[in-house]
Short mmCIF file of C-alpha atoms and ligand atoms in Angstrom, two decimals:
data_model
loop_
_atom_site.label_atom_id
_atom_site.label_comp_id
_atom_site.label_asym_id
_atom_site.label_seq_id
_atom_site.Cartn_x
_atom_site.Cartn_y
_atom_site.Cartn_z
CA MET W 2 -1.53 -77.42 73.27
CA LYS W 3 0.35 -75.71 70.53
CA ALA W 4 -1.01 -75.01 67.18
CA VAL W 5 -0.66 -72.78 64.14
CA ARG W 6 -3.42 -70.30 63.85
CA PHE W 7 -4.39 -67.18 61.81
CA HIS W 8 -6.52 -64.46 63.29
CA THR W 9 -7.07 -62.44 59.96
CA HIS W 10 -6.72 -63.21 56.14
CA GLY W 11 -3.30 -62.48 54.64
CA GLY W 12 -0.01 -64.07 53.25
CA PRO W 13 2.03 -66.65 55.18
CA GLU W 14 2.99 -64.11 57.81
CA VAL W 15 -0.49 -64.32 59.40
CA LEU W 16 0.24 -67.74 60.55
CA ARG W 17 1.07 -67.82 64.30
CA TYR W 18 2.56 -70.61 66.23
CA GLU W 19 0.81 -70.18 69.75
CA GLU W 20 -0.51 -71.76 72.66
CA THR W 21 -4.26 -72.53 72.74
CA ALA W 22 -6.77 -74.71 74.60
CA ASP W 23 -6.74 -78.48 73.90
CA PRO W 24 -9.87 -79.61 71.91
CA ILE W 25 -12.66 -81.04 73.79
CA PRO W 26 -14.38 -83.82 71.89
CA GLY W 27 -18.13 -83.78 71.63
CA PRO W 28 -20.60 -86.67 71.33
CA GLY W 29 -19.39 -89.21 68.69
CA GLU W 30 -15.90 -87.48 68.49
CA ALA W 31 -12.41 -88.87 68.96
CA LEU W 32 -9.37 -87.02 70.15
CA VAL W 33 -6.20 -87.47 68.22
CA ARG W 34 -2.52 -86.54 68.99
CA VAL W 35 -1.28 -85.37 65.71
CA ARG W 36 2.06 -86.61 64.51
CA ALA W 37 1.96 -85.38 60.99
CA CYS W 38 -0.28 -83.12 58.79
CA ALA W 39 0.10 -82.68 55.24
CA LEU W 40 -0.48 -79.22 53.33
CA ASN W 41 -3.20 -78.83 50.60
CA HIS W 42 -3.99 -75.84 48.38
CA LEU W 43 -7.11 -75.72 50.41
CA ASP W 44 -5.06 -74.36 53.28
CA LEU W 45 -3.82 -71.45 51.25
CA TRP W 46 -7.31 -70.52 50.14
CA GLN W 47 -8.46 -70.39 53.64
CA ARG W 48 -5.45 -68.20 54.76
CA ARG W 49 -6.01 -65.74 51.85
CA GLY W 50 -9.83 -65.72 52.11
CA MET W 51 -12.61 -66.81 49.68
CA GLU W 52 -15.63 -64.89 48.35
CA ARG W 53 -18.39 -67.07 49.44
CA VAL W 54 -16.83 -68.99 52.38
CA GLU W 55 -16.47 -67.49 55.88
CA ILE W 56 -13.73 -69.07 57.82
CA PRO W 57 -14.03 -68.76 61.66
CA PHE W 58 -11.23 -66.78 63.39
CA PRO W 59 -8.87 -67.72 64.91
CA HIS W 60 -8.46 -70.66 62.51
CA ILE W 61 -6.35 -73.92 62.49
CA SER W 62 -6.13 -75.36 58.98
CA GLY W 63 -5.15 -78.85 58.10
CA ALA W 64 -7.12 -81.66 56.41
CA ASP W 65 -4.58 -84.44 56.05
CA VAL W 66 -3.70 -85.76 59.53
CA ALA W 67 -2.07 -89.08 61.03
CA GLY W 68 -1.42 -89.62 64.63
CA GLU W 69 -2.27 -91.47 67.74
CA VAL W 70 -5.69 -91.88 69.39
CA ILE W 71 -6.01 -90.19 72.73
CA SER W 72 -9.58 -91.09 73.27
CA SER W 73 -12.67 -92.37 71.35
CA PRO W 74 -16.29 -92.74 72.10
CA ALA W 75 -16.91 -96.04 74.18
CA GLY W 76 -13.16 -96.80 73.80
CA GLU W 77 -13.62 -97.97 70.22
CA PHE W 78 -10.17 -97.20 69.22
CA ALA W 79 -7.58 -98.00 71.94
CA PRO W 80 -5.45 -95.21 73.24
CA GLY W 81 -2.14 -95.15 71.17
CA ARG W 82 -3.73 -96.70 68.21
CA ARG W 83 -2.14 -95.31 65.10
CA VAL W 84 -4.50 -93.64 62.61
CA MET W 85 -4.82 -91.52 59.64
CA LEU W 86 -7.98 -89.40 59.08
CA GLN W 87 -10.52 -89.32 56.45
CA PRO W 88 -10.55 -85.63 55.59
CA GLY W 89 -14.12 -85.55 54.42
CA ILE W 90 -16.80 -84.96 57.36
CA SER W 91 -20.48 -85.81 56.53
CA CYS W 92 -23.59 -86.72 58.45
CA MET W 93 -23.46 -90.31 57.61
CA ARG W 94 -27.51 -90.45 57.89
CA CYS W 95 -28.83 -88.74 54.89
CA ALA W 96 -29.73 -90.42 51.53
CA ALA W 97 -26.38 -89.22 49.91
CA CYS W 98 -24.39 -90.60 52.56
CA LEU W 99 -26.19 -93.91 53.01
CA ASP W 100 -25.84 -94.40 49.26
CA GLY W 101 -22.08 -94.08 49.86
CA ARG W 102 -21.98 -90.62 48.18
CA ASP W 103 -20.80 -88.98 51.35
CA ASN W 104 -18.98 -86.23 49.58
CA GLU W 105 -22.45 -85.12 48.25
CA CYS W 106 -24.00 -84.80 51.83
CA ALA W 107 -25.71 -81.45 52.45
CA ASN W 108 -23.68 -81.07 55.50
CA TYR W 109 -20.40 -81.92 53.89
CA ASP W 110 -17.19 -80.36 55.13
CA VAL W 111 -13.63 -80.80 55.05
CA LEU W 112 -11.40 -81.31 58.23
CA GLY W 113 -9.80 -77.76 59.02
CA TYR W 114 -12.13 -75.87 56.70
CA ARG W 115 -14.83 -74.55 58.74
CA SER W 116 -13.85 -76.62 61.86
CA ASP W 117 -10.30 -76.66 63.34
CA GLY W 118 -7.74 -78.97 61.62
CA GLY W 119 -4.40 -80.66 62.04
CA TYR W 120 -1.93 -77.62 62.24
CA ALA W 121 -1.84 -78.51 65.95
CA GLU W 122 -0.72 -81.12 68.50
CA MET W 123 -4.23 -82.40 68.98
CA VAL W 124 -7.44 -82.46 66.80
CA LYS W 125 -10.99 -83.92 67.37
CA VAL W 126 -12.89 -85.62 64.70
CA PRO W 127 -16.13 -87.70 64.39
CA VAL W 128 -14.81 -91.21 65.23
CA GLN W 129 -16.02 -92.68 61.94
CA ASN W 130 -13.05 -90.58 60.25
CA LEU W 131 -10.37 -92.67 62.06
CA ILE W 132 -8.71 -95.31 59.70
CA GLY W 133 -6.16 -97.58 61.44
CA ILE W 134 -2.58 -97.80 59.73
CA PRO W 135 -0.42 -100.85 59.86
CA ASP W 136 2.88 -100.53 61.90
CA ALA W 137 4.86 -100.56 58.78
CA VAL W 138 3.31 -97.22 57.61
CA GLY W 139 4.95 -94.12 58.82
CA PHE W 140 2.80 -91.08 60.14
CA ILE W 141 4.55 -88.79 57.57
CA GLU W 142 3.46 -91.09 54.59
CA ALA W 143 0.02 -91.64 56.12
CA ALA W 144 -0.57 -87.95 56.39
CA ALA W 145 0.41 -87.43 52.71
CA PHE W 146 -2.03 -89.91 51.42
CA PRO W 147 -5.79 -89.24 52.18
CA LEU W 148 -6.79 -86.07 50.29
CA ALA W 149 -4.76 -86.32 47.26
CA PHE W 150 -5.43 -89.99 46.73
CA VAL W 151 -9.16 -89.96 47.46
CA THR W 152 -9.49 -86.89 45.13
CA ALA W 153 -7.52 -88.60 42.25
CA TRP W 154 -9.51 -91.83 42.86
CA HIS W 155 -12.89 -90.15 42.67
CA MET W 156 -11.64 -88.23 39.77
CA LEU W 157 -10.39 -91.08 37.58
CA ILE W 158 -12.29 -94.11 38.66
CA THR W 159 -15.58 -92.78 39.63
CA ARG W 160 -16.17 -89.59 37.53
CA ALA W 161 -14.10 -90.38 34.41
CA GLN W 162 -14.82 -94.22 34.60
CA LEU W 163 -11.29 -94.98 33.52
CA ARG W 164 -10.76 -98.25 31.71
CA ALA W 165 -7.56 -100.30 31.06
CA GLY W 166 -5.94 -99.42 27.82
CA GLU W 167 -7.14 -95.76 27.83
CA ASP W 168 -4.63 -92.86 27.50
CA VAL W 169 -4.67 -90.25 30.44
CA LEU W 170 -3.06 -86.82 30.59
CA VAL W 171 -2.14 -85.76 34.16
CA LEU W 172 -1.38 -81.87 34.54
CA GLY W 173 1.15 -80.74 37.22
CA ALA W 174 3.01 -84.07 38.10
CA GLY W 175 4.47 -82.63 41.24
CA SER W 176 1.07 -81.58 42.73
CA GLY W 177 -0.51 -83.77 45.35
CA VAL W 178 -3.31 -84.80 43.03
CA GLY W 179 -0.80 -85.01 40.15
CA GLN W 180 1.46 -87.55 41.76
CA ALA W 181 -1.58 -89.69 42.79
CA ALA W 182 -3.26 -89.65 39.57
CA ILE W 183 -0.28 -90.81 37.79
CA GLN W 184 -0.16 -93.82 40.07
CA ILE W 185 -3.62 -94.57 40.15
CA ALA W 186 -4.14 -94.39 36.37
CA SER W 187 -1.03 -96.43 35.47
CA ARG W 188 -2.02 -99.10 38.14
CA HIS W 189 -5.37 -99.44 36.47
CA GLY W 190 -3.76 -100.07 32.98
CA ALA W 191 -3.87 -96.74 31.48
CA ARG W 192 -1.04 -95.07 29.44
CA VAL W 193 -0.22 -91.87 31.35
CA PHE W 194 1.25 -88.67 30.02
CA ALA W 195 2.29 -86.16 32.60
CA THR W 196 3.48 -82.59 32.62
CA ALA W 197 5.65 -80.45 34.74
CA GLY W 198 7.63 -77.45 34.57
CA THR W 199 11.25 -78.67 35.20
CA ASP W 200 13.25 -81.70 34.02
CA ASP W 201 13.74 -82.88 37.55
CA LYS W 202 10.01 -83.03 38.12
CA LEU W 203 9.60 -84.84 34.69
CA ALA W 204 12.13 -87.52 35.71
CA LYS W 205 10.25 -88.02 38.84
CA ALA W 206 6.84 -88.35 37.11
CA ARG W 207 8.37 -91.24 34.89
CA GLN W 208 9.51 -93.10 38.00
CA LEU W 209 5.81 -92.91 39.27
CA GLY W 210 4.68 -94.60 36.00
CA ALA W 211 4.22 -91.97 33.29
CA ALA W 212 5.05 -93.38 29.90
CA GLU W 213 5.82 -90.10 28.38
CA VAL W 214 6.49 -86.61 30.03
CA ILE W 215 6.07 -82.98 28.62
CA ASN W 216 7.59 -79.82 29.92
CA HIS W 217 4.67 -77.45 29.89
CA THR W 218 6.88 -74.28 30.04
CA THR W 219 9.11 -75.20 26.98
CA GLN W 220 6.97 -77.60 24.80
CA ASP W 221 3.56 -77.14 22.94
CA LEU W 222 1.47 -79.49 24.99
CA PRO W 223 -1.27 -80.42 22.41
CA ALA W 224 1.42 -80.74 19.73
CA ARG W 225 3.46 -83.11 21.68
CA LEU W 226 0.51 -85.12 22.72
CA ARG W 227 -0.69 -85.68 19.36
CA GLU W 228 2.64 -86.88 18.43
CA PHE W 229 2.50 -89.41 21.06
CA THR W 230 -1.00 -90.53 20.20
CA ASN W 231 -0.77 -90.50 16.45
CA GLY W 232 -2.94 -87.31 16.32
CA ARG W 233 -5.72 -88.85 18.25
CA GLY W 234 -5.53 -87.14 21.67
CA VAL W 235 -6.12 -88.69 25.08
CA ASP W 236 -9.38 -90.29 26.52
CA VAL W 237 -9.07 -88.43 29.93
CA VAL W 238 -7.47 -85.23 31.07
CA VAL W 239 -6.87 -84.65 34.84
CA GLU W 240 -7.13 -80.99 35.41
CA HIS W 241 -6.59 -79.03 38.61
CA VAL W 242 -4.89 -75.90 37.26
CA GLY W 243 -7.79 -73.81 35.78
CA THR W 244 -7.31 -70.63 33.78
CA ALA W 245 -3.68 -71.28 32.77
CA THR W 246 -4.18 -74.70 31.15
CA TRP W 247 -7.77 -74.88 30.34
CA ASP W 248 -7.67 -74.30 26.60
CA ARG W 249 -4.73 -76.44 26.13
CA SER W 250 -6.36 -79.19 28.20
CA LEU W 251 -9.40 -79.21 26.01
CA LYS W 252 -7.20 -79.34 22.85
CA CYS W 253 -5.53 -82.63 24.19
CA LEU W 254 -8.84 -84.55 24.27
CA ALA W 255 -9.73 -87.26 21.76
CA ARG W 256 -13.19 -87.61 20.23
CA SER W 257 -15.55 -88.57 23.12
CA GLY W 258 -12.74 -87.58 25.72
CA ARG W 259 -13.51 -86.77 29.26
CA LEU W 260 -12.11 -83.74 31.23
CA VAL W 261 -12.26 -84.11 34.78
CA THR W 262 -11.39 -81.27 37.01
CA CYS W 263 -11.16 -80.85 40.90
CA GLY W 264 -9.59 -77.40 41.15
CA ALA W 265 -8.45 -74.10 39.63
CA THR W 266 -5.30 -73.07 41.48
CA THR W 267 -4.52 -70.40 38.70
CA GLY W 268 -7.99 -68.96 38.44
CA HIS W 269 -11.49 -70.04 37.64
CA ASP W 270 -12.36 -68.27 34.48
CA ALA W 271 -12.51 -70.53 31.49
CA LYS W 272 -13.88 -70.15 27.96
CA LEU W 273 -15.65 -72.92 26.00
CA ASP W 274 -16.42 -73.13 22.30
CA LEU W 275 -19.74 -75.07 22.22
CA ARG W 276 -19.13 -76.38 18.74
CA VAL W 277 -15.96 -78.07 19.97
CA LEU W 278 -18.04 -79.60 22.88
CA PHE W 279 -20.89 -81.29 20.73
CA VAL W 280 -18.90 -82.04 17.56
CA ARG W 281 -16.15 -83.70 19.38
CA GLN W 282 -18.64 -85.19 21.88
CA LEU W 283 -16.74 -84.23 24.94
CA SER W 284 -17.54 -84.71 28.47
CA LEU W 285 -16.67 -82.03 31.06
CA LEU W 286 -16.77 -83.43 34.65
CA GLY W 287 -16.60 -81.78 37.94
CA SER W 288 -15.04 -83.54 40.89
CA TYR W 289 -14.90 -82.58 44.59
CA MET W 290 -12.92 -84.55 47.25
CA GLY W 291 -14.09 -88.27 47.35
CA ARG W 292 -15.92 -90.94 49.10
CA LYS W 293 -14.74 -92.63 52.32
CA ALA W 294 -15.29 -96.16 50.58
CA GLU W 295 -12.95 -94.93 47.80
CA LEU W 296 -10.35 -93.83 50.43
CA LEU W 297 -10.69 -97.27 52.05
CA ARG W 298 -10.18 -98.89 48.61
CA ALA W 299 -7.35 -96.92 47.74
CA ALA W 300 -5.76 -97.44 51.29
CA GLN W 301 -5.57 -101.12 50.47
CA PHE W 302 -3.16 -100.31 47.70
CA PHE W 303 -1.23 -98.06 49.97
CA PHE W 304 -0.89 -100.49 52.80
CA ALA W 305 0.36 -103.13 50.33
CA GLY W 306 2.84 -100.76 48.98
CA GLU W 307 1.31 -100.44 45.45
CA LEU W 308 0.31 -96.77 46.00
CA ARG W 309 3.01 -94.52 47.60
CA PRO W 310 2.53 -91.03 48.52
CA VAL W 311 5.31 -88.88 47.58
CA VAL W 312 6.66 -86.70 50.36
CA ASP W 313 8.58 -83.61 49.14
CA ARG W 314 9.73 -82.28 52.49
CA THR W 315 8.86 -82.06 56.26
CA TYR W 316 8.74 -79.07 58.24
CA PRO W 317 8.26 -78.67 62.13
CA LEU W 318 4.75 -77.45 62.81
CA ALA W 319 6.26 -74.21 64.11
CA ASP W 320 7.46 -73.38 60.55
CA ALA W 321 4.04 -73.81 58.73
CA ALA W 322 4.57 -70.45 57.22
CA ASP W 323 7.64 -71.56 55.37
CA ALA W 324 5.99 -74.60 54.39
CA GLN W 325 3.10 -72.77 52.78
CA ARG W 326 5.52 -70.48 50.96
CA ARG W 327 7.06 -73.57 49.34
CA LEU W 328 3.59 -74.80 48.27
CA GLU W 329 2.59 -71.33 47.00
CA ALA W 330 5.80 -71.00 44.86
CA ARG W 331 5.06 -74.58 43.24
CA GLU W 332 8.56 -75.64 44.34
CA GLN W 333 7.48 -79.02 45.49
CA PHE W 334 7.28 -82.59 44.08
CA GLY W 335 4.63 -84.43 46.21
CA LYS W 336 3.28 -83.54 49.63
CA ILE W 337 4.77 -81.15 52.15
CA VAL W 338 4.26 -82.34 55.61
CA LEU W 339 4.32 -80.70 59.01
CA THR W 340 5.47 -82.88 61.99
CA ALA W 341 4.22 -82.30 65.59
ZN1 LIG P 420 -25.15 -86.75 54.84
#
């Protein structure tokens, strides 16, 4: 098959579109013909190299996949069945998994992280990761859905325990998690404030359900937010930016506010004034990926047309390097998707 692989860490130029052996599914694994694979920041970290994680070479990235079943154990899914893939891989046997907290599994992995992923014509995955999609849902939209929406769902609903009537600040409306969080929070009855760096992105954030928008490059975020909330601040901040926004994010919280973070795309160093933490009774919540049950729940809204992954642009698989350059430059609004 054709795949996009890298044999060494580096910039987008290390991505090579080349011929490689077809994956051979092991026991319990299905083989899927990839039709679409969405990009995530995780792909960039893998390509650049990370301090404590060893990526096997040559490597195929790609956690967000939609396509057609080629084969599955005992024919559980008919060949040709249209599916999207749950990106989290876990044992489904340990106490955490059996508790429904599969993203806390000791053997938790993400598709395309230490195993080969979806930047390819075919991918193998555990059969329990297959989720059938209705005919009305296209492969590109289906690939754009899982990781961003399961992450945002876990952050808002499970970790931050969002309630109707609360105020939520979503940073980076144009990111995958940002566009998902705006939709999930507003569909759950929250008032959503969203930030972005251009007026065009702010207009799109409004269309997704943001009540007010703030340009984080030209406006004072905490000051604007206090105006919108009569000086109170917000109940929940959805963070994934890290060093560049951390201080301002904390300043946006109301008393008893919760900051939930799933990433640090601008750096992982942050300061914390402990007096602010206890006097204002803040909660800082870490969040990583999400649970399969949450993905299935979110998927019901997706299939009913009530949650809609925003697709920024598609690229042929062979042009994965250009696609990653666009993500790296933060030019996108929504998900960038490779088609194969
Ligand atoms: Zn487990």
